[in-house]
Coordinates of C-alpha atoms in Angstrom, one line a residue:
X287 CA 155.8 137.2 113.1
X288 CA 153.3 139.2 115.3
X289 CA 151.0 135.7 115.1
X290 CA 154.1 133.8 116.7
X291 CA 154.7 136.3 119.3
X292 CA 151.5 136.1 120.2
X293 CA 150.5 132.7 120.2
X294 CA 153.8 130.7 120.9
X295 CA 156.2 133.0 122.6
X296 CA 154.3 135.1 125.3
X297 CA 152.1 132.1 126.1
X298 CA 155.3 129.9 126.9
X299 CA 156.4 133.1 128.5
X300 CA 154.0 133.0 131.1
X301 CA 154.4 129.2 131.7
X302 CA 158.3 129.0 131.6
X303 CA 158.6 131.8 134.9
X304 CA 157.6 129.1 138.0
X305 CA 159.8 127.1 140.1
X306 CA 160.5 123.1 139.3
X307 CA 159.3 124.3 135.2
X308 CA 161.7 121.5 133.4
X309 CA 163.8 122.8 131.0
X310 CA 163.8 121.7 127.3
X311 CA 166.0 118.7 127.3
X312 CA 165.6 116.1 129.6
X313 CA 168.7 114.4 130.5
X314 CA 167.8 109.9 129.6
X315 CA 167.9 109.5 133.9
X316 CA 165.3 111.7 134.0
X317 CA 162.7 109.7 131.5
X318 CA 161.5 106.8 133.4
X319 CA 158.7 104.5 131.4
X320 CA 156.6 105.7 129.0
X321 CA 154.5 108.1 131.5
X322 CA 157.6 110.5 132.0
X323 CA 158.4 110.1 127.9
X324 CA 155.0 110.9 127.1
X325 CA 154.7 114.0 129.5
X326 CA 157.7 115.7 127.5
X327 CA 155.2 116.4 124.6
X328 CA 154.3 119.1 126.2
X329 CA 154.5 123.6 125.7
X330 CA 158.1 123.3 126.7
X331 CA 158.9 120.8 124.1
X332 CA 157.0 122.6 121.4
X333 CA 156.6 126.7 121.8
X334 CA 159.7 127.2 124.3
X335 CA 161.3 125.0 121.7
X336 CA 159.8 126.7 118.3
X337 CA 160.7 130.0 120.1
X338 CA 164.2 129.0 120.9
X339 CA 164.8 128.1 117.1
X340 CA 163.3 131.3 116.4
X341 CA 165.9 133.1 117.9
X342 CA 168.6 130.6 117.0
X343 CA 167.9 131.4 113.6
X344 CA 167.7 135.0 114.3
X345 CA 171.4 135.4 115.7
X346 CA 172.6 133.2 112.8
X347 CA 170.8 134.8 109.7
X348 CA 168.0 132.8 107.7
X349 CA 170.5 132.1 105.2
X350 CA 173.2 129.7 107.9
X351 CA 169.9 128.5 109.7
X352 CA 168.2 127.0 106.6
X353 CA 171.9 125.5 105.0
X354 CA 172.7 123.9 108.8
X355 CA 169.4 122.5 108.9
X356 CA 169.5 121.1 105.4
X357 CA 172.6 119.4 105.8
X358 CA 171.3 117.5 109.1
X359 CA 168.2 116.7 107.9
X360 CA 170.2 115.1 104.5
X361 CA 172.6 113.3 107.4
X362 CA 169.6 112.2 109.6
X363 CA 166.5 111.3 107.7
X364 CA 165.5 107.9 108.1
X365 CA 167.6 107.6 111.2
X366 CA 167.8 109.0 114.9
X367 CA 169.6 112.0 116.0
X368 CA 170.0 114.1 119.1
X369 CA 170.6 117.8 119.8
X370 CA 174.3 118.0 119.7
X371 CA 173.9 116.6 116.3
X372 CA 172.0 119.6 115.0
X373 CA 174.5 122.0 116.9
X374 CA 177.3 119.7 115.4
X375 CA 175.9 120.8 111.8
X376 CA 175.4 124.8 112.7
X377 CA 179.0 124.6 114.0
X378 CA 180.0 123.5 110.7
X379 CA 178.3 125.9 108.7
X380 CA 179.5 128.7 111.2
X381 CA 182.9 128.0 110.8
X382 CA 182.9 127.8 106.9
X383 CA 182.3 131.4 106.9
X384 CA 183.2 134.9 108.3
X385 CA 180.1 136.7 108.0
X386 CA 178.7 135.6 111.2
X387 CA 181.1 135.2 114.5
X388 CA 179.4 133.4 117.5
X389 CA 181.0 134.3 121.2
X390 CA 181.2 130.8 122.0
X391 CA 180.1 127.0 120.2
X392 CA 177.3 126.5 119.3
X393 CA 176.9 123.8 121.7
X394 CA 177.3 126.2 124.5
X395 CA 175.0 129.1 123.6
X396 CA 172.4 126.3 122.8
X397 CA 173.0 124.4 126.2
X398 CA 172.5 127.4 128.0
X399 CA 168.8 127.3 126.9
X400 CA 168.0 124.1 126.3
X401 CA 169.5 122.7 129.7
X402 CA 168.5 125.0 132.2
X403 CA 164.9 125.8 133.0
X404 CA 163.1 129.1 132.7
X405 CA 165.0 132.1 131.1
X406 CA 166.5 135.2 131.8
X407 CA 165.2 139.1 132.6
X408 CA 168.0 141.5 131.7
X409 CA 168.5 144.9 133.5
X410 CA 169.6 147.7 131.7
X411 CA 171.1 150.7 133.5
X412 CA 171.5 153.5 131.1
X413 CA 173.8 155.9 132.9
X414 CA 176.5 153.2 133.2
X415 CA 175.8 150.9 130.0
X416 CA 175.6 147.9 132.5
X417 CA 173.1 145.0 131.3
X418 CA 173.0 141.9 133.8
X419 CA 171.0 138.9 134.2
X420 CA 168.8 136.7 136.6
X421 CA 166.2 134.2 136.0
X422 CA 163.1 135.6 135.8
X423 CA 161.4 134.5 138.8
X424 CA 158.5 135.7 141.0
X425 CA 159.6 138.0 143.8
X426 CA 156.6 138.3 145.5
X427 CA 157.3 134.4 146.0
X428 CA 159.1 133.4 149.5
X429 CA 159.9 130.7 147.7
X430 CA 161.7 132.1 144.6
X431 CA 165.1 132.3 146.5
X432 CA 168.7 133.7 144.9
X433 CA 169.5 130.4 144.7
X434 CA 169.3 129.7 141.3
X435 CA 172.6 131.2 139.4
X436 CA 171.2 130.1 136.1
X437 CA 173.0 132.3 133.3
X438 CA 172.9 131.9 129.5
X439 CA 174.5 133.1 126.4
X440 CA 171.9 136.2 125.3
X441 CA 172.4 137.6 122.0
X442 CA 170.9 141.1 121.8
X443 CA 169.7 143.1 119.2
X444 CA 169.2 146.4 120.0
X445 CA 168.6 150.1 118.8
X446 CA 169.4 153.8 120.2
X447 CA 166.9 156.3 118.8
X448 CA 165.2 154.3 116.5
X449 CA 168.8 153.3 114.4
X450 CA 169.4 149.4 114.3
X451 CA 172.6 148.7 116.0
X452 CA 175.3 145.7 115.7
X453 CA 173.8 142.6 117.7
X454 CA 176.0 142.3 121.1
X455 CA 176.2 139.3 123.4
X456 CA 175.9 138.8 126.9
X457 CA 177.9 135.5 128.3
X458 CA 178.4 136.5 132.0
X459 CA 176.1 137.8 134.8
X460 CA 176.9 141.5 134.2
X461 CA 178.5 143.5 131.7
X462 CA 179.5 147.2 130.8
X463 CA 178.5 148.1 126.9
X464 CA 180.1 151.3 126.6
X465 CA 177.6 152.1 123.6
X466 CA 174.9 151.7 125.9
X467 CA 175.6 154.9 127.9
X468 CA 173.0 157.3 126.6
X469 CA 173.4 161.2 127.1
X470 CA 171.3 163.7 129.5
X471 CA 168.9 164.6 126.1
X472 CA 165.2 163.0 126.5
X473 CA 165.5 161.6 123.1
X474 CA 168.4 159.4 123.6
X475 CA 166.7 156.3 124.3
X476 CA 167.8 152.9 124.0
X477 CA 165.2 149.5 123.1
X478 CA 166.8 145.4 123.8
X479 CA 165.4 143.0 122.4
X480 CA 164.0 144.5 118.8
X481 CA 161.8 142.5 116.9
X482 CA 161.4 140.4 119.7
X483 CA 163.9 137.9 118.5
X484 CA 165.3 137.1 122.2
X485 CA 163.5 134.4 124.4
X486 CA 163.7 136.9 127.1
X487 CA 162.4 140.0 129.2
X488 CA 164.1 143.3 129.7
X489 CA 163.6 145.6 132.5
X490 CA 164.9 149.0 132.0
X491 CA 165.9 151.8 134.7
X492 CA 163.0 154.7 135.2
X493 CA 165.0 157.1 133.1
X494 CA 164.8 155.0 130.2
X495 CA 161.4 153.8 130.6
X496 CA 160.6 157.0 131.2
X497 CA 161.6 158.5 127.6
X498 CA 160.3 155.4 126.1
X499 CA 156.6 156.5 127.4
X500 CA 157.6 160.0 125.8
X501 CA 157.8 158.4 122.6
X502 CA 155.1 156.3 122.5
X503 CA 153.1 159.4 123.7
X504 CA 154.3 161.6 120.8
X505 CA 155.3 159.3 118.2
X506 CA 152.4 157.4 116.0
X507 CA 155.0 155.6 113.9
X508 CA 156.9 153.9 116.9
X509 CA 156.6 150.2 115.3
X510 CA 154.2 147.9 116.7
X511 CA 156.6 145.4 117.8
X512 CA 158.2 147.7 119.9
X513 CA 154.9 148.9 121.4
X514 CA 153.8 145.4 122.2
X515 CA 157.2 144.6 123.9
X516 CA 157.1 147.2 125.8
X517 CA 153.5 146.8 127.5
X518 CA 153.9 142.9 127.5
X519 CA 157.3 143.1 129.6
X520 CA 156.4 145.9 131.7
X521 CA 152.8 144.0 133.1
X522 CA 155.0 140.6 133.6
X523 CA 157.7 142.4 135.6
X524 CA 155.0 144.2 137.4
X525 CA 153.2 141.2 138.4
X526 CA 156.5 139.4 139.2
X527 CA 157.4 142.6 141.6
X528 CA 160.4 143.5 139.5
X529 CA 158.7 147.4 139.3
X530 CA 155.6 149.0 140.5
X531 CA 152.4 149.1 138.5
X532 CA 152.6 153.0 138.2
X533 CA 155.3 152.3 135.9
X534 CA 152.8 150.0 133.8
X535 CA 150.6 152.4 133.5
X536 CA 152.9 155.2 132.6
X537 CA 153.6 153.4 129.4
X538 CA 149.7 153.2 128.8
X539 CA 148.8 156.5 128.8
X540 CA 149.5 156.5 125.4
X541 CA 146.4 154.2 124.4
X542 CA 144.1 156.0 123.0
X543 CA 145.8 156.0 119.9
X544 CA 146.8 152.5 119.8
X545 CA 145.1 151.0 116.9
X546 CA 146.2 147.3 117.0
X547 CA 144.0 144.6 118.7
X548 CA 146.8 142.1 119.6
X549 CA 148.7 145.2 121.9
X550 CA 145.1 145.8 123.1
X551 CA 144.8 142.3 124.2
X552 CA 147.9 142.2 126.5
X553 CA 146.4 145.2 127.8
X554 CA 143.4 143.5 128.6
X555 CA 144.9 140.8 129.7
X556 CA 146.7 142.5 132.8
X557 CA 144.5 145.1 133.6
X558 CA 141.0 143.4 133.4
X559 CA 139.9 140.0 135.3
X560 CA 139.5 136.7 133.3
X561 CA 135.9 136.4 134.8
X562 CA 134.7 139.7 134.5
X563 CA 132.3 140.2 137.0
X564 CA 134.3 139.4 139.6
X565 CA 135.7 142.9 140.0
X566 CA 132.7 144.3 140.2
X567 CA 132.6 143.4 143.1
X568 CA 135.6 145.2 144.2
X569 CA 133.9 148.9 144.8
X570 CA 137.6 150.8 144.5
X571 CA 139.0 148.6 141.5
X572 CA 136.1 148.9 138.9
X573 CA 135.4 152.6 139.3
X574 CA 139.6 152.9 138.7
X575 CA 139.4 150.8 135.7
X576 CA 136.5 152.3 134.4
X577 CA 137.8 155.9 134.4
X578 CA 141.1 154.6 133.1
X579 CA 140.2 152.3 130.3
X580 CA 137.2 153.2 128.5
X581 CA 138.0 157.2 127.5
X582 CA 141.6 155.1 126.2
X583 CA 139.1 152.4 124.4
X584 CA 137.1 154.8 122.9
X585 CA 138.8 155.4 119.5
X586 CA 139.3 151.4 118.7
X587 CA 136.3 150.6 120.1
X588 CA 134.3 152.9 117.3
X589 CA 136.4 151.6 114.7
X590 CA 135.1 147.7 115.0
X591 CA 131.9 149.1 116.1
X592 CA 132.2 150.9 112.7
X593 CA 132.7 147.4 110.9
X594 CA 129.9 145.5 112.7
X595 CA 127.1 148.3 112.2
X596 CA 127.9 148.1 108.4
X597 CA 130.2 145.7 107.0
X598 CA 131.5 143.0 109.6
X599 CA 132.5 140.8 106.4
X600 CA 135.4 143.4 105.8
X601 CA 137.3 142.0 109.1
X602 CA 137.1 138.6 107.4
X603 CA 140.5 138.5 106.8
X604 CA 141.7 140.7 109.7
X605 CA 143.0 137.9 111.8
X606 CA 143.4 139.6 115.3
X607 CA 139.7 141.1 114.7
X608 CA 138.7 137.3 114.6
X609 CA 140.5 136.3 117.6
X610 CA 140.8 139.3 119.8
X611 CA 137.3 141.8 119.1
X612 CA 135.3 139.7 121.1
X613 CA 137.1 140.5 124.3
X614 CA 137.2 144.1 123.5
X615 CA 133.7 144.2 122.8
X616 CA 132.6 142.7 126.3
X617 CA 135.4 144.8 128.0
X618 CA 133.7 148.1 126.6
X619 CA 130.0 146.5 127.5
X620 CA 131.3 145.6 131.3
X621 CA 132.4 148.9 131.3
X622 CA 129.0 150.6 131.0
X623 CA 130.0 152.0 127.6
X624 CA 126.3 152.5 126.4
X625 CA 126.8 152.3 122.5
X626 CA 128.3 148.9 123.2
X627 CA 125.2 147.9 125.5
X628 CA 123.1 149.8 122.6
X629 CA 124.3 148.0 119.8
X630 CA 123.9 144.8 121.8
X631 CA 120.5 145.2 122.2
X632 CA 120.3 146.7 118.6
X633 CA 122.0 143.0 116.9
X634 CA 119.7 140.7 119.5
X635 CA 116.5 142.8 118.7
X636 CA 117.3 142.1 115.1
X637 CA 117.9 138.5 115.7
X638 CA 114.9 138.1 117.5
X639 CA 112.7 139.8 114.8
X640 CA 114.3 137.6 112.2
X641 CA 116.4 134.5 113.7
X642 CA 118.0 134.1 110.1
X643 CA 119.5 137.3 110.7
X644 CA 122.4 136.0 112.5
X645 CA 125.1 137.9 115.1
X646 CA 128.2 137.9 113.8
X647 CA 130.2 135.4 115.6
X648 CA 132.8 137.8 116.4
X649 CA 131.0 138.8 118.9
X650 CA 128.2 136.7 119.5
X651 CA 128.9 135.4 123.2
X652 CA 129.3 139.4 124.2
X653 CA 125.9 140.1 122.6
X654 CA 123.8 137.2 123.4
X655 CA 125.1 137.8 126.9
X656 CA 124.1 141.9 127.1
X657 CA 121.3 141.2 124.5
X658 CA 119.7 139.6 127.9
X659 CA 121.1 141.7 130.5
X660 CA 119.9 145.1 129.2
X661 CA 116.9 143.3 128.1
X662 CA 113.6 141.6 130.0
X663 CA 111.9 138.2 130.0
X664 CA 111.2 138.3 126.4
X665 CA 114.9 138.2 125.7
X666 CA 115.7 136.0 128.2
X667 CA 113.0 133.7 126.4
X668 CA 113.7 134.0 123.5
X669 CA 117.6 132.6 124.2
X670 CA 115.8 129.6 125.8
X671 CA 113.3 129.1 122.7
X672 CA 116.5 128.9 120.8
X673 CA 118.8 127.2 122.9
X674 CA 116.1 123.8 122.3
X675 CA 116.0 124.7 118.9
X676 CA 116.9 121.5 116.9
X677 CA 119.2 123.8 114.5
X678 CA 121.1 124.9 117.5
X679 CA 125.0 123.9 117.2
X680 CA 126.7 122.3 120.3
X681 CA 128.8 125.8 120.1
X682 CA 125.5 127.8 120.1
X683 CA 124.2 126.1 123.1
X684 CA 127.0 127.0 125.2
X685 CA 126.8 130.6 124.1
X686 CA 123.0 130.9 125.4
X687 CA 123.6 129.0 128.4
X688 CA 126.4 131.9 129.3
X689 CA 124.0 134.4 127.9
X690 CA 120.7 133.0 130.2
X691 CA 122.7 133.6 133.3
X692 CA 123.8 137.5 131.9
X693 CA 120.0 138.4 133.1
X694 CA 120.0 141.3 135.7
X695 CA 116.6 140.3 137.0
X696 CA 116.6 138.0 140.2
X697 CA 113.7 135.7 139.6
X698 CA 115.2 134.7 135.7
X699 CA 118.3 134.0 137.1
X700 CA 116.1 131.6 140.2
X701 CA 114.0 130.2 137.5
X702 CA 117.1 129.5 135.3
X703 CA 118.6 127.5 138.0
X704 CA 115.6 125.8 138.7
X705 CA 115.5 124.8 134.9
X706 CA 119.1 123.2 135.8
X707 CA 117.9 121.3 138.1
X708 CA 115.0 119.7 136.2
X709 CA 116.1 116.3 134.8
X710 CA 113.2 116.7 132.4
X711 CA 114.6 120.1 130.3
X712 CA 119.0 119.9 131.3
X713 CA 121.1 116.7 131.6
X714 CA 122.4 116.4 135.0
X715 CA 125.8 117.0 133.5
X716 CA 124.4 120.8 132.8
X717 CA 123.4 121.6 136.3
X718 CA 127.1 122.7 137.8
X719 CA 127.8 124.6 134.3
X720 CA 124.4 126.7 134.9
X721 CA 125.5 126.9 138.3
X722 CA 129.0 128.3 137.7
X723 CA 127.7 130.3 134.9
X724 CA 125.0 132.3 137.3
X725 CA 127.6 132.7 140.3
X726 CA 130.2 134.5 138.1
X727 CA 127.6 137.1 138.0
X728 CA 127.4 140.2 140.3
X729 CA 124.2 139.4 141.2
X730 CA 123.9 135.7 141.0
X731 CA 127.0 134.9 143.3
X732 CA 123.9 135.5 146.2
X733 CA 121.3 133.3 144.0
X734 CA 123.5 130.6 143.1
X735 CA 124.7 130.7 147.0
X736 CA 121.3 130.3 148.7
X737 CA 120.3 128.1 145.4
X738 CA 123.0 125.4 146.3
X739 CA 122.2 125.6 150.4
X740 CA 118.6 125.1 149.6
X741 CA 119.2 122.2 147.6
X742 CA 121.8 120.1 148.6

């Protein structure tokens, strides 16, 4: 489930927010020729839709989901069907039983998501009970107007102090859920949304976001589910300018005991640049994050440092360490932490002495790249001599190419550009990838500038 999250439903998350986003189903007017058919095989189609039927399934138990879609797919195979079909065959299993009782048809919950673009952000107030609903759109954008009055049919599972409660539904713009109402105590706290079964974000007012930092502060059992809900909706209603990114960070403080990479990634995500280096150019950001971060990275960091110093086959089947270390690992480096620059120089050295002594590939973009930086022309040459190596993968060429522009000495970083340029060692194909490689850097945005003005 934590793999799904991850990789289907924030993803589609992120996508499904903007203005003229379709929604899932395309009404036939709409598909015009086989360009506009082809186009729908898209994210929308396939993780908004997978993450949909997630929580479809969710609100009708495993059990109803997998006996509807059993007696569809007996009705159907070998023969076309469309989506009021499939709700056709849920409604029939829904009513032949008591256990599960729907606030509506099926066809309407299920229109309300399929039919309408984006989703919805629900606002809980605590001191009333009142949840309401808008479609999550970016504020900060003039043109993300109030007039879209999208609403939808939201089943909610929720919990009040860490006790599963019975799954309520919202079907209107606002509503008062008397159980909702939580008392003046700090532990009465209240989490929508558990298990991340809902194709939705939740805001919450400060006082209950406020008691939910408590508790990840002083609790180290609080479920990982609910820790990575909480830091993934928090940073996209931040960015959106649904709360301020002091909140965010209130709800961080707690890191330094968070011991799961895919809650570490979201972190990362928000809080540190795509490209790097680019903030480093930003004298009152990277100081901030630097402070902030790395005392917070420390304890996680030494545990997968722990791993690659002496056994990096044990994350072998530790699937988050083989997507996710890598961007931890260059975080801590960027960062300045020095046992991250140390043991990059450690892994290169070691490669260099002994090239069948490979880096792991975990991390062996982050380590060819500070294996040069910390290092002098004899690593920087050493990435070249095996970059034309006729072993050398089309994968490990584009790891040395990033790592040849990592070099913190002006005249490499010339010389390398110079090496683009040369029809007789790069393609001409390779020249703008050098290029953009070396002007991603904090010192080779100058280079690569007067490079290119010189040139062309």
């Amino acid at each position: 489930d934590k793999i799904f999250y991850d990789h289907v439903v924030q993803p589609v998350l992120r996508e499904d927010n903007e203005i003229g986003v379709r929604s899932l189903s395309e009404s036939e007017d709409k598909i015009k020729g086989s360009f506009s058919l082809m186009s729908l095989f898209d994210s929308i189609t396939y993780n908004k839709g997978a993450s949909i039927t997630w929580m479809l399934s969710g609100f009708l138990t495993e059990k109803l989901f997998i006996r509807a879609l059993t007696s569809y797919l007996k009705e159907f195979s070998f023969s076309n069907a469309n989506q009021d079909d499939l709700w056709t065959h849920i409604q029939m299993v829904v009513d032949a039983q008591d256990e599960v009782q729907l606030p509506a048809s099926v066809k309407q919950i299920m229109d309300s998501w399929t039919c309408q673009n984006g989703f919805p952000v629900l606002t809980l107030n605590l001191t009333t009970g009142t949840i309401s609903q808008e479609q999550f759109l970016n504020k900060k954008n003039e043109n993300s107007t109030d007039s879209y009055n999208n609403t939808w049919i939201i089943p909610i599972s929720w919990m009040r102090n860490g006790s599963s409660q019975p799954l309520m539904w919202l079907d209107k713009s606002s509503k008062v859920f008397p159980e909702m109402q939580v008392s003046e105590s700090e532990y009465d706290w209240i989490l929508l949304n558990v298990n991340l079964s809902g194709y939705y974000r939740v805001n919450y007012d400060q006082l209950n976001l406020k008691r939910l930092g408590r508790l990840l502060e002083n609790d180290p059992k609080v479920r990982s589910y609910f820790r990575f809900q909480l830091i993934d909706d928090v940073f996209a209603l931040t960015q959106f300018g649904y709360v301020q990114i002091e909140t965010a960070l209130e709800l961080t403080k707690y890191l330094a005991r968070e011991d799961e990479l895919f809650i570490w990634n979201v972190v990362l995500l928000n809080l540190v640049p795509e490209n790097l280096e680019s903030t480093l150019k930003n004298y009152e950001v990277y100081p901030l994050l630097k402070k902030y971060l790395l005392k917070r990275m420390l304890p996680i960091y030494h545990y997968y440092a722990g791993f690659i110093r002496q056994n990096i086959d044990a994350l072998e089947d530790d699937y988050f360490a083989q997507v996710y270390l890598e961007k931890l690992f260059a975080t801590a480096c960027w960062l300045g932490l020095q046992d991250c620059l140390n043991l990059s120089s450690e892994l290169y050295a070691k490669w260099m002495d002994n090239p069948e002594n490979k880096i792991p590939y975990l991390i062996r973009r982050t380590v060819c790249c500070y294996g040069v930086a910390v290092g002098s022309d004899k690593e920087w040459n050493f990435a070249w001599e095996m970059y034309n190596h006729t072993n050398s993968t089309k994968e490990d060429k584009d790891t040395l190419l990033f790592a040849m522009s990592c070099a913190k000495e002006s005249w490499l970083l010339y010389r390398y550009l110079q090496y683009g340029l040369s029809g007789s060692l790069f393609s001409s194909n390779y020249t703008s990838i050098i290029i953009l490689y070396v002007v991603t850097k904090d010192i080779g945005h100058r280079i690569a500038w007067e490079f290119v003005t010189e040139n062309w």
